[in-house]
C-alpha positions as CSV (number, residue, x, y, z in Angstrom):
1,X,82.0,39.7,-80.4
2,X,78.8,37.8,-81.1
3,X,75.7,38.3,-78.9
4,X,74.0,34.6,-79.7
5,X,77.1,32.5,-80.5
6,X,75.6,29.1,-82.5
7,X,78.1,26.7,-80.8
8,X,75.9,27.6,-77.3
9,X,73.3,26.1,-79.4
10,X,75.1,23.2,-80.7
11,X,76.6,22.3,-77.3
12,X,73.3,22.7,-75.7
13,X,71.4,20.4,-78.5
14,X,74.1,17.5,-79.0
15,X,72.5,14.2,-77.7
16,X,76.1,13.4,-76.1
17,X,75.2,15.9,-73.7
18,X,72.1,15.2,-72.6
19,X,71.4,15.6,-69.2
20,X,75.1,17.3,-69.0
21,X,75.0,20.6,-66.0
22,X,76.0,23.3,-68.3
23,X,76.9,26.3,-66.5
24,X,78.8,30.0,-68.0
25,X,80.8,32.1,-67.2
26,X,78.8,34.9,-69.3
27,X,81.4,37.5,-70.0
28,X,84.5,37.7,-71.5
29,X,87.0,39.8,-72.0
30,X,86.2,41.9,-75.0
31,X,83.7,43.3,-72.9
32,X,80.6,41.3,-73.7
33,X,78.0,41.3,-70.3
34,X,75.4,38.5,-70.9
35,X,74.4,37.7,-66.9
36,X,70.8,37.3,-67.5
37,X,70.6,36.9,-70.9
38,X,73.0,34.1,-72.1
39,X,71.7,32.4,-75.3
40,X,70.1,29.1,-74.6
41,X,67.5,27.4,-72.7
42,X,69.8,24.3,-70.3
43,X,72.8,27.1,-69.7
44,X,73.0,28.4,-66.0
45,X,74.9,31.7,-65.2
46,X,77.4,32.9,-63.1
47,X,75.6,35.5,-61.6
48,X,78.5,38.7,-61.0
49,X,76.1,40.8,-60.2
50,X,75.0,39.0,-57.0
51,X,78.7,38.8,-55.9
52,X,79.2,42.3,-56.4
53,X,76.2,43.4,-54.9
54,X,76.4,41.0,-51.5
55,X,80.2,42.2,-51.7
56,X,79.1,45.9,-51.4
57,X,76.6,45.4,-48.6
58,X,78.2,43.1,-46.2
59,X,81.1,45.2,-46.3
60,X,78.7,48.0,-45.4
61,X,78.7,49.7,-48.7
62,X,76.2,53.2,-48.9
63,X,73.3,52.8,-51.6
64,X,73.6,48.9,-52.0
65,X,70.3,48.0,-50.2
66,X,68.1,47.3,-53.2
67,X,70.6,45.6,-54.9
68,X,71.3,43.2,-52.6
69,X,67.8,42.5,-51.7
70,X,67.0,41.6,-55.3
71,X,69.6,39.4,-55.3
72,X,68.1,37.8,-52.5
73,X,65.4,37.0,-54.0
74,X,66.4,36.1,-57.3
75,X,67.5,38.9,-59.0
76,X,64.4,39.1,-60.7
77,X,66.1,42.8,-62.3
78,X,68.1,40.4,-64.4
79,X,66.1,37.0,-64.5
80,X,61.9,38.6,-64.1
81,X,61.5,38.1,-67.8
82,X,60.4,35.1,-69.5
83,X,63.5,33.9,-71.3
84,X,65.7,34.1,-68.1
85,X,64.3,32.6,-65.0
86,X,65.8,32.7,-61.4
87,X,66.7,29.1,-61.2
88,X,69.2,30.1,-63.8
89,X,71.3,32.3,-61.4
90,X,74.6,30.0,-60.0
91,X,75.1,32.9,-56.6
92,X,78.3,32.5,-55.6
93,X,80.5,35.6,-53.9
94,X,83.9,33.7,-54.8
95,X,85.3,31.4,-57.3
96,X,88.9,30.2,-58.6
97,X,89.8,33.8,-59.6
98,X,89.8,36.6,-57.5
99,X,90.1,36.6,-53.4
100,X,89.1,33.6,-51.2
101,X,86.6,34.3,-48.9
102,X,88.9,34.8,-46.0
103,X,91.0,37.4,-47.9
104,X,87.9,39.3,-49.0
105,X,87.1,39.7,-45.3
106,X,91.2,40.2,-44.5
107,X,92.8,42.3,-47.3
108,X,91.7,45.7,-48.8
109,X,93.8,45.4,-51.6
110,X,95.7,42.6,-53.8
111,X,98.7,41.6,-52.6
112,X,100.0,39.6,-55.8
113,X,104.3,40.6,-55.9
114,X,105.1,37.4,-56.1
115,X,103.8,36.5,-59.4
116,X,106.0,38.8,-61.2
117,X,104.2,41.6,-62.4
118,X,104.8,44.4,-60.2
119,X,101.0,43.9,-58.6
120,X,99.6,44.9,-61.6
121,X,97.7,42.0,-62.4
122,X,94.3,40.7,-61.2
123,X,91.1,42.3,-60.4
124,X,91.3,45.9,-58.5
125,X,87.8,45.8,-58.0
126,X,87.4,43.7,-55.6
127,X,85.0,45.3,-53.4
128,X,86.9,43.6,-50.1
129,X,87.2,45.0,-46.3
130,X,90.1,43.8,-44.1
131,X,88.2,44.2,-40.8
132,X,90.4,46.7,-39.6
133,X,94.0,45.2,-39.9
134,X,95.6,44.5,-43.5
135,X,96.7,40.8,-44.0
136,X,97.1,38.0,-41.2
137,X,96.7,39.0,-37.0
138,X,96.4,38.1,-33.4
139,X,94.0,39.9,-32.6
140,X,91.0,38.2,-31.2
141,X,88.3,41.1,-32.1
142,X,89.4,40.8,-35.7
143,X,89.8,37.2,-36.1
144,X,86.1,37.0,-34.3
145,X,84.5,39.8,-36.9
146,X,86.1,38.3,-39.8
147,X,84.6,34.9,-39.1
148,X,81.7,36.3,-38.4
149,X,81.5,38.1,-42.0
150,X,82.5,34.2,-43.2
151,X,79.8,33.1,-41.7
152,X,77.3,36.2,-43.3
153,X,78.4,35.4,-46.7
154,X,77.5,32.0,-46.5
155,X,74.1,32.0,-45.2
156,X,73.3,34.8,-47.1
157,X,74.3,32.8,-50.4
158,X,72.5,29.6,-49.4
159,X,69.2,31.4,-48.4
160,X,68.9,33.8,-51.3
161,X,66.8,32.1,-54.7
162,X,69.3,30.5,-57.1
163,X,71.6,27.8,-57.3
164,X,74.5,28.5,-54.6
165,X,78.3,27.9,-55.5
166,X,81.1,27.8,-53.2
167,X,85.2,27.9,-53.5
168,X,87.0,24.5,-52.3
169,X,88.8,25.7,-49.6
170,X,86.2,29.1,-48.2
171,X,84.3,26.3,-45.5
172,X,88.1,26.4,-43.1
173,X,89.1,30.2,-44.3
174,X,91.7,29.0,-47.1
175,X,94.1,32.0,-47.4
176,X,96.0,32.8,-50.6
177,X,97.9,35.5,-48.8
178,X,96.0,38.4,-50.0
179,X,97.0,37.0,-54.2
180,X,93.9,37.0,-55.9
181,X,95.3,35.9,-59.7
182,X,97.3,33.3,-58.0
183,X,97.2,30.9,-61.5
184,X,101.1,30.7,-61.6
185,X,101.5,29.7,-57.6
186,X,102.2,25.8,-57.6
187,X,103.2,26.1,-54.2
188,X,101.3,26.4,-50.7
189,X,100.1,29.9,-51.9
190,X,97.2,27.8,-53.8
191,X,97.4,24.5,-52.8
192,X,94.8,23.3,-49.8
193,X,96.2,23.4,-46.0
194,X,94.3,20.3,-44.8
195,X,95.1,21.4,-40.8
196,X,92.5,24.1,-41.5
197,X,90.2,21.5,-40.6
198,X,90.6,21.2,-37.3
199,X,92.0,25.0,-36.9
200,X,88.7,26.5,-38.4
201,X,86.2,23.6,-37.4
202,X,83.6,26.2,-36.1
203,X,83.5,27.6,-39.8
204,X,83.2,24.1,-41.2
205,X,80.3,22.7,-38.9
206,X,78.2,26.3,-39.6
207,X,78.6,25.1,-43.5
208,X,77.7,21.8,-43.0
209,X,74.8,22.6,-41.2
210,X,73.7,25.3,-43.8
211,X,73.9,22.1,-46.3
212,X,72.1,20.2,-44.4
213,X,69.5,22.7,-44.1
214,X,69.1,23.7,-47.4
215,X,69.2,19.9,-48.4
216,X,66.3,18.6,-46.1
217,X,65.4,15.3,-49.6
218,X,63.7,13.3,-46.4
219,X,59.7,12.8,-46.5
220,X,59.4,12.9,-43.1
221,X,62.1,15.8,-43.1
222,X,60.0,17.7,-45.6
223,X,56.8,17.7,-43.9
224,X,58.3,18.8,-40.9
225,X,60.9,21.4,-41.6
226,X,61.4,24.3,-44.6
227,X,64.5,24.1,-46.1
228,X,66.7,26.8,-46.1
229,X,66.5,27.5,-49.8
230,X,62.5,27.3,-49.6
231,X,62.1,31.1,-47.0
232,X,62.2,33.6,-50.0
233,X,61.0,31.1,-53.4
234,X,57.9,29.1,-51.6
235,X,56.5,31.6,-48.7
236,X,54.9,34.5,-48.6
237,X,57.5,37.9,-47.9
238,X,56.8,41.0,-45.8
239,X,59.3,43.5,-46.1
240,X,60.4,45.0,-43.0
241,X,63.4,47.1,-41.2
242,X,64.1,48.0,-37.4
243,X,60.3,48.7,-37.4
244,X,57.6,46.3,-38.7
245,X,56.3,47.1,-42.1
246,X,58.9,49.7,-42.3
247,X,61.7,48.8,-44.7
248,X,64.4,51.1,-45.1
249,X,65.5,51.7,-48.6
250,X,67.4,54.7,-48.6
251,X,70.8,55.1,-49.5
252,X,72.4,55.3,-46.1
253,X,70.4,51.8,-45.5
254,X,72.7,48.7,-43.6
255,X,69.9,46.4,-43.0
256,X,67.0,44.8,-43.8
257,X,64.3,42.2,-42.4
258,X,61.7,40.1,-43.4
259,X,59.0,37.3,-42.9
260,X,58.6,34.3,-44.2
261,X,55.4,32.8,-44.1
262,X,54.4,28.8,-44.6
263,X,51.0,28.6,-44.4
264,X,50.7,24.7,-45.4
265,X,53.4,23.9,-43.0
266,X,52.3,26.0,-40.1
267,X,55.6,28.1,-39.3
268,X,56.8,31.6,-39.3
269,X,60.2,32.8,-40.4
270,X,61.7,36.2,-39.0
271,X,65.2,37.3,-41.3
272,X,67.0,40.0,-40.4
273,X,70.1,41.4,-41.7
274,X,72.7,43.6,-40.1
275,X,75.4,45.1,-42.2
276,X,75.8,48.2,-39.9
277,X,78.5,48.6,-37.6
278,X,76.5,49.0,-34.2
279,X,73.6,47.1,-32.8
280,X,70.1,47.5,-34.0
281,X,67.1,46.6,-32.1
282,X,64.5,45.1,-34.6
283,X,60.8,44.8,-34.0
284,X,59.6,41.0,-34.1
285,X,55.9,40.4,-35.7
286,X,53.2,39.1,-32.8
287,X,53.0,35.8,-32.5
288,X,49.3,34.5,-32.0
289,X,48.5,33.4,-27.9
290,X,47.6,30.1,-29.5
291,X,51.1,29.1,-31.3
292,X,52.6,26.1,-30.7
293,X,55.9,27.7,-29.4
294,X,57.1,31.2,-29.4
295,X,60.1,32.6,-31.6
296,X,62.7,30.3,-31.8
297,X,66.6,31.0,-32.5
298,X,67.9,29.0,-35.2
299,X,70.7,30.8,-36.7
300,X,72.5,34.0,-34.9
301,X,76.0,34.4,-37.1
302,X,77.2,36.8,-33.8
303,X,77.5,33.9,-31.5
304,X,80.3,31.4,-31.5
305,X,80.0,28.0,-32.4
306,X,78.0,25.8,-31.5
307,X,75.5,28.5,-30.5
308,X,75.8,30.3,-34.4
309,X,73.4,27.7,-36.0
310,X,71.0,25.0,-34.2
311,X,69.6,21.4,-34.9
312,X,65.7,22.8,-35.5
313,X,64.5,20.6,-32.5
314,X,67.4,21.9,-30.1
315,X,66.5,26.1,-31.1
316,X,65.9,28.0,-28.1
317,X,63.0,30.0,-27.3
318,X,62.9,33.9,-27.8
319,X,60.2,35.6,-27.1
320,X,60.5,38.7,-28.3
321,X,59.1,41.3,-29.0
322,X,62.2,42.9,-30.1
323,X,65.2,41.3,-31.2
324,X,68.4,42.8,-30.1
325,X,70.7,42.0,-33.3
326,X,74.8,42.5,-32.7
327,X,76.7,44.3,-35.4
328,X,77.7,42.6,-38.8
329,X,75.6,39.7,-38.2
330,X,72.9,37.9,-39.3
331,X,69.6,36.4,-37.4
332,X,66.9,33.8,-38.5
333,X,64.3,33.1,-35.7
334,X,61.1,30.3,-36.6
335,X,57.7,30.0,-34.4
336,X,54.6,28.1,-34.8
337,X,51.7,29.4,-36.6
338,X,48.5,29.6,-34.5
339,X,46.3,26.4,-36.2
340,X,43.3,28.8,-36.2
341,X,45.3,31.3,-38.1
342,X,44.9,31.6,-42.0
């Protein structure tokens, strides 16, 4: 087990690779944890903590507040140090090994007979939460909360600092049936069920708009709009919880809110984050009388599609001054900075 391995060096140096994405997978499984402080200057991380830690809180997890918000904001416990940096976190809550996002949110435990192994292979830890019924069901309040959770993991992936990852196959709820080591499944257990599509559209258009917001490369785009990515690493944060200025950290803590401030580009951001299991009424920041609008809705993951995330012209008004946020759900409203203002 070698801490600073010189072939990371030598692949990182050879010409042939030049401009090459070089991304790791820093651990292995001798027990070696490097997630933060992987040798090299070009590699980027798989960052394990963040999809533990977002794990943990979206299933509503005690004492996994102020993890989760510092991997919102780029895990600065691992990366606020001058070799490490956070645009050298890859977030990502799945990958190929280990649950889909669909099973996380559908199965409390591994479900892996048919590989041949008497279950006892793959992760146990897998930090999961079936939504109240174990495996596939009918039932329309489950199906409705687990999409919902779907939905929470993704915009909480694509809005915290880092470089997001997603698993093929998470945007339409891919299921491998509760397997989550399903390597030696050459059958529909891991192959992609391209009706999905159409079945779990309203999953699929919430991701593409997510990419498209965290995308905005257009001039005109970008003087006009933030981009999803840009509310934590380019605006000014205040912290808040059900009560302005009043952030809950404890360890019984399910949520958490915040603002996002764009002086240059005149517009207020209002986040707020609802892991409990009831609904919370949150406190929304005053909006100066001369604003160009008031709070806008652009993203409420308790609403069915194609309410759950707007086009940014098309957001409806909201104006406040509490925000009545459902269970398990997630909220980002916008509004106009007053042109006198700061």
């Amino acid at each position: 087990m070698i801490p600073t391995p010189p072939v990371l060096w030598d692949i990182e140096s050879d010409p042939t690779l030049a401009g090459t994405k070089l991304i790791a997978e820093a651990w292995d499984a001798a027990g070696l944890y490097q997630v933060g402080s992987f040798t090299g200057d070009s590699w980027r991380e798989w960052n394990g903590r963040f999809r533990d830690d977002v794990r943990s809180f979206l299933r509503g997890e005690d004492g996994s507040i102020e993890r989760f918000a510092d991997r919102l904001i780029g895990s600065p416990s691992l990366y606020g140090h001058k070799q490490r940096g956070p645009e050298e976190s890859v977030n990502f809550v799945t990958c190929h090994d280990g649950f889909t996002l669909n099973d996380l949110v559908s199965y409390d435990r591994k479900h892996n007979e048919t590989n041949g192994e008497d279950n006892r292979d793959g992760a146990d830890d897998n930090r999961s939460w079936n939504c109240g019924v174990e495996g596939a069901t009918d039932d329309p309040a489950v199906e409705k909360l687990r999409t919902r959770q779907v939905k929470n993991f993704f915009a909480v992936t694509m809005l915290s600092t880092g470089m997001p990852m997603m698993l093929m196959g998470d945007e339409v709820r891919r299921t491998q049936r509760g397997n989550n080591n399903a390597y030696c499944q050459d059958n529909e257990t891991s192959w992609f069920d391209w009706t999905l599509l159409a079945k779990r559209a309203d999953v699929h258009r919430f991701v593409t708009s997510l990419n498209a917001c965290r995308m905005l490369r257009d001039v005109e785009d970008e003087q006009q709009r933030v981009a999803l990515n840009q509310l934590i690493r380019q605006a000014d944060i205040t912290w808040h919880g059900v009560k302005l200025h009043e952030p809950d950290w404890r360890h019984s803590s399910h949520s958490v809110a915040f603002t996002s401030r764009f002086s240059r580009k005149r517009v207020l951001f209002h986040i707020i984050l609802n892991a409990y299991w009831e609904p919370l009424e949150f406190e929304l920041p005053l909006v100066a009388s001369g604003a160009r609008n008031p709070w806008r809705r652009w993203i409420d993951t308790f609403l069915d599609s194609p309410h759950d995330i707007v086009d940014w012209e098309e957001a409806p008004a909201f104006p406040g001054p509490t925000n009545p946020t459902e269970a398990r759900s997630m909220v980002i409203l916008f509004a106009g900075l007053d042109p006198d203002s700061p």
